[in-house]
Structure formats: C-alpha cells, structure tokens
mmCIF file of C-alpha atoms and ligand atoms in Angstrom:
data_model
loop_
_atom_site.group_PDB
_atom_site.id
_atom_site.type_symbol
_atom_site.label_atom_id
_atom_site.label_comp_id
_atom_site.label_asym_id
_atom_site.label_seq_id
_atom_site.Cartn_x
_atom_site.Cartn_y
_atom_site.Cartn_z
ATOM 1 C CA MET A 1 0.000 0.000 0.000
ATOM 2 C CA SER A 2 1.356 3.467 -0.832
ATOM 3 C CA LEU A 3 2.222 5.944 1.934
ATOM 4 C CA ILE A 4 -0.754 8.173 1.159
ATOM 5 C CA GLU A 5 -3.122 5.159 1.062
ATOM 6 C CA GLN A 6 -1.870 4.192 4.539
ATOM 7 C CA ILE A 7 -2.436 7.761 5.768
ATOM 8 C CA LYS A 8 -5.987 7.722 4.428
ATOM 9 C CA LEU A 9 -6.709 4.783 6.750
ATOM 10 C CA LEU A 10 -5.685 6.693 9.916
ATOM 11 C CA THR A 11 -8.337 7.736 12.411
ATOM 12 C CA ASP A 12 -8.887 11.395 13.289
ATOM 13 C CA LYS A 13 -6.940 10.868 16.515
ATOM 14 C CA GLN A 14 -3.961 9.320 14.723
ATOM 15 C CA LEU A 15 -3.714 12.098 12.123
ATOM 16 C CA PRO A 16 -1.829 15.241 13.214
ATOM 17 C CA LYS A 17 -3.768 18.492 12.875
ATOM 18 C CA HIS A 18 -0.767 20.815 12.967
ATOM 19 C CA ILE A 19 2.766 20.178 11.691
ATOM 20 C CA ALA A 20 5.575 22.699 12.207
ATOM 21 C CA ILE A 21 8.877 22.555 10.318
ATOM 22 C CA ILE A 22 12.329 24.053 10.899
ATOM 23 C CA MET A 23 13.603 24.058 7.308
ATOM 24 C CA ASP A 24 17.342 23.748 7.933
ATOM 25 C CA GLY A 25 20.276 22.797 5.719
ATOM 26 C CA ASN A 26 19.869 25.029 2.663
ATOM 27 C CA GLY A 27 23.371 26.489 2.984
ATOM 28 C CA ARG A 28 25.068 23.133 3.537
ATOM 29 C CA TRP A 29 23.138 21.591 0.646
ATOM 30 C CA ALA A 30 24.365 24.383 -1.661
ATOM 31 C CA LYS A 31 27.941 24.018 -0.444
ATOM 32 C CA SER A 32 27.849 20.260 -1.086
ATOM 33 C CA GLN A 33 26.896 21.056 -4.702
ATOM 34 C CA GLY A 34 29.670 23.681 -5.040
ATOM 35 C CA LEU A 35 27.033 26.442 -5.149
ATOM 36 C CA GLU A 36 26.422 29.708 -3.251
ATOM 37 C CA ARG A 37 24.147 29.484 -0.175
ATOM 38 C CA VAL A 38 21.402 31.394 -1.982
ATOM 39 C CA HIS A 39 20.993 28.488 -4.442
ATOM 40 C CA GLY A 40 20.145 26.302 -1.460
ATOM 41 C CA HIS A 41 17.312 28.664 -0.531
ATOM 42 C CA GLN A 42 16.088 28.663 -4.144
ATOM 43 C CA GLN A 43 16.117 24.867 -4.218
ATOM 44 C CA GLY A 44 14.345 24.903 -0.840
ATOM 45 C CA VAL A 45 11.308 26.463 -2.505
ATOM 46 C CA LEU A 46 10.734 23.159 -4.367
ATOM 47 C CA SER A 47 10.665 21.411 -0.989
ATOM 48 C CA VAL A 48 8.184 23.988 0.322
ATOM 49 C CA ARG A 49 5.913 23.291 -2.656
ATOM 50 C CA SER A 50 6.156 19.501 -2.302
ATOM 51 C CA THR A 51 5.554 19.697 1.469
ATOM 52 C CA ILE A 52 2.490 21.948 1.091
ATOM 53 C CA GLU A 53 1.073 19.577 -1.528
ATOM 54 C CA GLY A 54 1.817 16.540 0.643
ATOM 55 C CA ALA A 55 0.292 18.088 3.762
ATOM 56 C CA GLY A 56 -2.856 19.016 1.816
ATOM 57 C CA GLU A 57 -3.161 15.521 0.327
ATOM 58 C CA ALA A 58 -2.759 13.984 3.793
ATOM 59 C CA GLY A 59 -5.584 16.118 5.214
ATOM 60 C CA ILE A 60 -3.423 18.163 7.609
ATOM 61 C CA ARG A 61 -5.175 21.358 8.796
ATOM 62 C CA PHE A 62 -2.160 23.578 9.728
ATOM 63 C CA LEU A 63 1.440 23.664 8.461
ATOM 64 C CA THR A 64 3.826 26.197 10.039
ATOM 65 C CA LEU A 65 7.116 26.856 8.231
ATOM 66 C CA TYR A 66 10.022 28.629 9.950
ATOM 67 C CA ALA A 67 11.152 30.708 6.977
ATOM 68 C CA PHE A 68 13.057 33.551 8.681
ATOM 69 C CA SER A 69 13.954 33.851 12.355
ATOM 70 C CA THR A 70 14.583 36.974 14.432
ATOM 71 C CA GLU A 71 18.214 35.830 14.587
ATOM 72 C CA ASN A 72 18.437 35.493 10.773
ATOM 73 C CA TRP A 73 18.635 39.328 10.646
ATOM 74 C CA ASN A 74 22.268 38.820 11.730
ATOM 75 C CA ARG A 75 23.153 37.130 8.408
ATOM 76 C CA PRO A 76 25.052 38.999 5.666
ATOM 77 C CA LYS A 77 22.829 41.666 4.077
ATOM 78 C CA PHE A 78 22.985 40.097 0.603
ATOM 79 C CA GLU A 79 21.644 36.802 1.978
ATOM 80 C CA ILE A 80 18.805 38.578 3.825
ATOM 81 C CA ASP A 81 17.929 40.532 0.667
ATOM 82 C CA ALA A 82 18.028 37.347 -1.411
ATOM 83 C CA LEU A 83 15.754 35.511 1.055
ATOM 84 C CA ILE A 84 13.205 38.333 1.085
ATOM 85 C CA ALA A 85 13.310 38.623 -2.724
ATOM 86 C CA LEU A 86 12.799 34.856 -2.985
ATOM 87 C CA LEU A 87 9.837 35.007 -0.620
ATOM 88 C CA VAL A 88 8.211 37.833 -2.592
ATOM 89 C CA GLN A 89 8.837 36.073 -5.913
ATOM 90 C CA THR A 90 7.584 32.708 -4.625
ATOM 91 C CA ILE A 91 4.347 34.148 -3.264
ATOM 92 C CA HIS A 92 3.737 35.876 -6.594
ATOM 93 C CA LEU A 93 4.435 32.705 -8.608
ATOM 94 C CA GLU A 94 2.562 30.332 -6.294
ATOM 95 C CA LYS A 95 -0.609 32.376 -5.829
ATOM 96 C CA GLU A 96 -2.553 30.551 -8.556
ATOM 97 C CA ASN A 97 -1.495 27.186 -7.169
ATOM 98 C CA LEU A 98 -2.481 28.178 -3.619
ATOM 99 C CA MET A 99 -5.933 29.284 -4.801
ATOM 100 C CA LYS A 100 -6.398 26.109 -6.882
ATOM 101 C CA ASN A 101 -5.515 23.951 -3.856
ATOM 102 C CA ARG A 102 -7.682 26.088 -1.507
ATOM 103 C CA VAL A 103 -4.647 26.885 0.676
ATOM 104 C CA ARG A 104 -5.044 29.704 3.199
ATOM 105 C CA LEU A 105 -1.824 31.609 3.842
ATOM 106 C CA GLN A 106 -1.100 33.361 7.127
ATOM 107 C CA THR A 107 1.991 34.773 8.821
ATOM 108 C CA ILE A 108 3.350 34.943 12.367
ATOM 109 C CA GLY A 109 6.211 37.088 13.581
ATOM 110 C CA ASP A 110 7.348 40.696 13.644
ATOM 111 C CA ILE A 111 5.982 41.401 10.162
ATOM 112 C CA ALA A 112 6.398 45.185 10.678
ATOM 113 C CA SER A 113 10.179 44.664 10.582
ATOM 114 C CA LEU A 114 10.055 43.383 6.973
ATOM 115 C CA PRO A 115 10.494 45.762 3.999
ATOM 116 C CA ALA A 116 7.276 47.638 3.090
ATOM 117 C CA HIS A 117 6.812 45.933 -0.312
ATOM 118 C CA CYS A 118 7.103 42.526 1.357
ATOM 119 C CA GLN A 119 4.572 43.489 4.060
ATOM 120 C CA GLU A 120 2.135 44.688 1.388
ATOM 121 C CA GLN A 121 2.451 41.475 -0.576
ATOM 122 C CA LEU A 122 1.979 39.364 2.542
ATOM 123 C CA SER A 123 -1.163 41.217 3.553
ATOM 124 C CA GLN A 124 -2.495 40.927 -0.018
ATOM 125 C CA ILE A 125 -1.968 37.147 -0.197
ATOM 126 C CA THR A 126 -3.409 36.746 3.315
ATOM 127 C CA ARG A 127 -6.522 38.660 2.210
ATOM 128 C CA ASP A 128 -6.797 36.809 -1.116
ATOM 129 C CA THR A 129 -6.583 33.348 0.455
ATOM 130 C CA ARG A 130 -8.600 34.169 3.620
ATOM 131 C CA ASP A 131 -11.717 32.244 2.559
ATOM 132 C CA ASN A 132 -9.890 29.152 1.315
ATOM 133 C CA THR A 133 -11.013 26.089 3.245
ATOM 134 C CA GLY A 134 -8.106 23.662 2.726
ATOM 135 C CA LEU A 135 -4.729 23.561 4.440
ATOM 136 C CA THR A 136 -3.643 26.681 6.373
ATOM 137 C CA VAL A 137 0.046 27.442 5.745
ATOM 138 C CA ILE A 138 1.594 29.741 8.351
ATOM 139 C CA LEU A 139 4.882 31.390 7.413
ATOM 140 C CA ALA A 140 6.963 32.304 10.469
ATOM 141 C CA LEU A 141 8.805 35.444 9.364
ATOM 142 C CA SER A 142 11.053 37.552 11.559
ATOM 143 C CA TYR A 143 9.759 35.192 14.232
ATOM 144 C CA SER A 144 11.197 33.717 17.384
ATOM 145 C CA GLY A 145 9.564 32.153 20.408
ATOM 146 C CA ARG A 146 11.189 34.618 22.803
ATOM 147 C CA TRP A 147 10.099 37.587 20.666
ATOM 148 C CA GLU A 148 6.549 36.184 20.696
ATOM 149 C CA LEU A 149 6.526 35.731 24.486
ATOM 150 C CA ALA A 150 7.873 39.265 25.065
ATOM 151 C CA HIS A 151 5.239 40.625 22.637
ATOM 152 C CA ALA A 152 2.496 38.698 24.487
ATOM 153 C CA LEU A 153 3.696 40.009 27.842
ATOM 154 C CA LYS A 154 3.626 43.601 26.586
ATOM 155 C CA ASN A 155 0.050 43.165 25.361
ATOM 156 C CA MET A 156 -1.033 41.575 28.633
ATOM 157 C CA ILE A 157 0.402 44.485 30.607
ATOM 158 C CA ARG A 158 -1.354 46.921 28.232
ATOM 159 C CA ASP A 159 -4.683 45.122 28.857
ATOM 160 C CA ILE A 160 -4.094 45.157 32.626
ATOM 161 C CA ASN A 161 -3.428 48.913 32.472
ATOM 162 C CA GLU A 162 -6.575 49.423 30.391
ATOM 163 C CA GLY A 163 -8.574 47.339 32.854
ATOM 164 C CA THR A 164 -9.589 44.594 30.378
ATOM 165 C CA LEU A 165 -7.417 41.910 32.043
ATOM 166 C CA CYS A 166 -6.992 41.153 35.758
ATOM 167 C CA PRO A 167 -3.673 39.628 36.882
ATOM 168 C CA GLU A 168 -5.745 36.867 38.561
ATOM 169 C CA GLN A 169 -7.072 35.841 35.132
ATOM 170 C CA ILE A 170 -3.576 35.029 33.828
ATOM 171 C CA SER A 171 -3.401 31.273 33.414
ATOM 172 C CA GLN A 172 -2.071 28.541 31.113
ATOM 173 C CA GLU A 173 -5.379 28.794 29.265
ATOM 174 C CA LYS A 174 -5.270 32.604 28.959
ATOM 175 C CA ILE A 175 -1.675 33.045 27.751
ATOM 176 C CA PRO A 176 -2.230 31.316 24.353
ATOM 177 C CA HIS A 177 -4.806 34.025 23.505
ATOM 178 C CA TYR A 178 -1.913 36.509 23.468
ATOM 179 C CA LEU A 179 0.328 34.435 21.186
ATOM 180 C CA CYS A 180 0.560 34.732 17.388
ATOM 181 C CA THR A 181 -0.851 31.194 17.176
ATOM 182 C CA ARG A 182 -4.055 31.995 19.104
ATOM 183 C CA ASP A 183 -6.339 30.647 16.344
ATOM 184 C CA MET A 184 -4.652 27.285 15.870
ATOM 185 C CA PRO A 185 -3.977 24.123 17.850
ATOM 186 C CA ASP A 186 -0.478 23.480 19.221
ATOM 187 C CA PRO A 187 1.703 21.520 16.773
ATOM 188 C CA ASP A 188 1.353 17.748 17.066
ATOM 189 C CA ILE A 189 4.602 17.290 15.148
ATOM 190 C CA LEU A 190 7.765 19.392 14.910
ATOM 191 C CA ILE A 191 10.209 18.410 12.178
ATOM 192 C CA ARG A 192 13.742 19.737 11.871
ATOM 193 C CA THR A 193 15.704 18.879 8.735
ATOM 194 C CA GLY A 194 19.468 19.222 8.353
ATOM 195 C CA GLY A 195 20.622 16.745 11.001
ATOM 196 C CA ASP A 196 20.895 19.043 14.028
ATOM 197 C CA TYR A 197 19.029 18.514 17.310
ATOM 198 C CA ARG A 198 17.907 22.008 18.266
ATOM 199 C CA ILE A 199 14.698 24.005 18.621
ATOM 200 C CA SER A 200 16.301 27.332 17.604
ATOM 201 C CA ASN A 201 13.781 29.586 19.358
ATOM 202 C CA PHE A 202 10.767 28.172 17.487
ATOM 203 C CA LEU A 203 7.274 28.021 19.042
ATOM 204 C CA LEU A 204 8.711 27.676 22.551
ATOM 205 C CA TRP A 205 5.371 27.809 24.368
ATOM 206 C CA GLN A 206 3.443 25.743 21.821
ATOM 207 C CA ILE A 207 5.740 22.690 21.613
ATOM 208 C CA ALA A 208 5.355 21.655 25.269
ATOM 209 C CA TYR A 209 3.806 18.311 24.212
ATOM 210 C CA THR A 210 4.758 18.177 20.547
ATOM 211 C CA GLU A 211 6.302 15.020 19.068
ATOM 212 C CA LEU A 212 9.783 15.843 17.751
ATOM 213 C CA PHE A 213 11.311 14.480 14.541
ATOM 214 C CA PHE A 214 14.902 15.287 13.590
ATOM 215 C CA VAL A 215 15.732 14.163 10.071
ATOM 216 C CA PRO A 216 19.174 14.001 8.448
ATOM 217 C CA ALA A 217 17.985 15.197 5.006
ATOM 218 C CA MET A 218 18.900 18.780 4.148
ATOM 219 C CA TRP A 219 15.796 20.899 3.473
ATOM 220 C CA PRO A 220 16.319 21.065 -0.344
ATOM 221 C CA ASP A 221 16.172 17.226 -0.402
ATOM 222 C CA PHE A 222 12.980 17.018 1.690
ATOM 223 C CA ARG A 223 9.869 15.894 -0.203
ATOM 224 C CA LYS A 224 6.257 15.008 0.610
ATOM 225 C CA GLU A 225 7.243 11.326 1.015
ATOM 226 C CA HIS A 226 9.480 12.286 3.980
ATOM 227 C CA LEU A 227 6.484 14.084 5.504
ATOM 228 C CA TRP A 228 4.180 11.110 4.920
ATOM 229 C CA ASN A 229 6.655 8.704 6.561
ATOM 230 C CA ILE A 230 6.801 11.011 9.598
ATOM 231 C CA ILE A 231 2.980 11.182 9.787
ATOM 232 C CA LEU A 232 2.820 7.364 9.768
ATOM 233 C CA ASP A 233 5.521 7.147 12.461
ATOM 234 C CA PHE A 234 3.602 9.725 14.547
ATOM 235 C CA SER A 235 0.402 7.669 14.284
ATOM 236 C CA LYS A 236 2.174 4.812 16.122
ATOM 237 C CA ARG A 237 3.444 6.963 19.017
ATOM 238 C CA GLN A 238 1.608 6.962 22.327
ATOM 239 C CA ARG A 239 1.062 10.530 23.564
ATOM 240 C CA ARG A 240 0.559 10.474 27.307
ATOM 241 C CA PHE A 241 0.428 14.169 28.241
ATOM 242 C CA GLY A 242 1.674 13.327 31.733
ATOM 243 C CA LYS A 243 -0.715 10.379 32.253
ATOM 244 C CA THR A 244 0.339 6.746 32.523
ATOM 245 C CA GLY A 245 0.367 4.455 29.512
ATOM 246 C CA GLU A 246 -2.407 2.367 31.102
ATOM 247 C CA GLN A 247 -4.639 5.418 31.561
ATOM 248 C CA VAL A 248 -4.142 6.406 27.931
ATOM 249 C CA GLU A 249 -4.874 2.865 26.684
ATOM 250 C CA HIS A 250 -8.230 2.918 28.464
ATOM 251 C CA GLU A 251 -9.274 6.286 27.022
ATOM 252 C CA ILE A 252 -11.848 6.110 24.279
HETATM 253 C C1 FPP B 1 17.807 27.538 6.984
HETATM 254 O O1 FPP B 1 18.865 26.965 6.256
HETATM 255 C C2 FPP B 1 16.827 28.117 6.054
HETATM 256 C C3 FPP B 1 16.463 29.419 6.047
HETATM 257 C C4 FPP B 1 17.012 30.416 6.991
HETATM 258 C C5 FPP B 1 15.512 29.958 5.059
HETATM 259 C C6 FPP B 1 14.387 29.069 4.625
HETATM 260 C C7 FPP B 1 13.851 29.574 3.352
HETATM 261 C C8 FPP B 1 13.410 28.821 2.326
HETATM 262 C C9 FPP B 1 13.255 27.371 2.403
HETATM 263 C C10 FPP B 1 13.038 29.436 1.030
HETATM 264 C C11 FPP B 1 11.947 30.437 1.024
HETATM 265 C C12 FPP B 1 10.754 30.031 1.781
HETATM 266 C C13 FPP B 1 9.470 30.239 1.415
HETATM 267 C C14 FPP B 1 8.405 29.930 2.395
HETATM 268 C C15 FPP B 1 9.087 30.713 0.092
HETATM 269 P P1 FPP B 1 20.350 27.514 6.523
HETATM 270 O O2 FPP B 1 20.599 28.597 5.542
HETATM 271 O O3 FPP B 1 20.501 27.894 7.960
HETATM 272 O O4 FPP B 1 21.203 26.232 6.184
HETATM 273 P P2 FPP B 1 22.594 25.783 6.865
HETATM 274 O O5 FPP B 1 22.279 25.372 8.272
HETATM 275 O O6 FPP B 1 23.009 24.619 6.019
HETATM 276 O O7 FPP B 1 23.514 26.953 6.773
#
C-alpha cells in the first residue's frame, strides 16, 4: 500500500492536525553542490511546494514553516535581501497554485520589521486566500519564540493597564490568547531537517507536548514522502500528556 493510502486509513486521533517545520540545511546543501548558499534557498522552494502539496493531500489542517527567524537578521545583508526577494517572488508565482488547492496563507512574527513591499504582498496574499477552506500554511517570518513571548507580555500588561485583564485571570489557558498562534492548535509534530538537534527559538510555548522528529535530510532534499513517513511514524506513538500508559490505553 502506498504511503498516502496508509495515511488515508488513519483515524482522526492518529492524524496530526498541525505540523511545524524548521527548514534547515539550505546552505550546507548548496555548499555540497559547489554552489552559493542562496541556491540552497532557491532549491528549498521546491521542498516547500512539495511539502504543502503533501500536507494538503494527507488532510493536515495547519502547516507552520520557519522561513526567517529573528536571529536570521544577523546574516550577511545580501543573503537577507536574497531571502526576502525569494519570498516575494515565490508568493507571486505560487498564488494561482495556492488558490487552486484552496490553501489559506497566514503569517506569524514581527511582520512590521520586513520591507514595506514585502509586508504589502503578505497582507495581499493573506486577504486573497482568507476564505480558502483547505490547508492553512503559516509562514513564520522575523519570528522567534522569545520575541513572541515578550510581545504577548507587553500586550497583557497593556490590557491590565486598560482594565480589560486582571492579573488573577492570567493562566495557562489565557496566555495562548496573546500568542501569534491563538487561532490554531499546538503543533502535534515538529520536524527539523538538516541533522541538528535544536529548537532554535521556534514556538517555545506551543511545543510543550509536541512530538519531535529530527531528520538528516537537508531541506532542499525534503519531499512530501518524507512528511508522509513522519505522519505514519507519529500515528504509532503513544502521547501520554503526563498520564500513565495504562490510563491512555483505556481512554476512548
Ligand atoms: C535555513 O537553512 C533556512 C532558512 C534560513 C531559510 C528558509 C527559506 C526557504 C526554504 C526558502 C523560502 C521560503 C518560502 C516559504 C518561500 P540555513 O541557511 O541555515 O542552512 P545551513 O544550516 O546549512 O547553513
């Protein structure tokens, strides 16, 4: 049976709703081919396309891609410019495909720190795809978990000062309402490509109970089949959320 046929047999509980990916290894992939780092990012776009297609075909609801971190601003200017240009170009070229596949595109991160033309294009594509009912793709741009938590804290203090939030109301259930991810479930799966075992400041609050997958493939080599294998592996894991295995086995 093919990978996708196996996925189609999974129950609702076995199928992840939200997958997050740290797309790492573009630079090393390029170097291994004797190319400039930027070529790795360009090749990485093919992996983005294949992964979005694969997630849609598998019936995943949310796919979050770590495309540019707060710390990536420290890279050489020409690489930052090339990454932003690639993002703008890719959104322009992929728009028809996104609409055809009913993909809804959203962003998380400090979007105001991106160049104006990039911000405009992101808000346009977000508006244009808003009513699509298929997979939601969330691009994390100028994002980091610590930035997000600081941003949330600032907004909570603002609401306390304005009298719309009492300190007593602050709880584990309340805090997610102040995060960029307030409208989506926590990731069930976090994938990092490129062979390293790090979280790199990604979704720090949200991954408390996420299943982690570290894969050796560099991002430009990652394809939907890698994603499908991970989904099938995930479906066999027992998620206990602090309970005992016996308790979980007896849950309906
Ligand atoms: C990390 O690899 C990758 C990035 C910082 C950028 C990711 C961007 C893309 C995949 C292309 C554009 C994306 C979209 C959504 C259109 P690295 O450069 O850190 O690789 P290295 O660890 O080998 O140096």
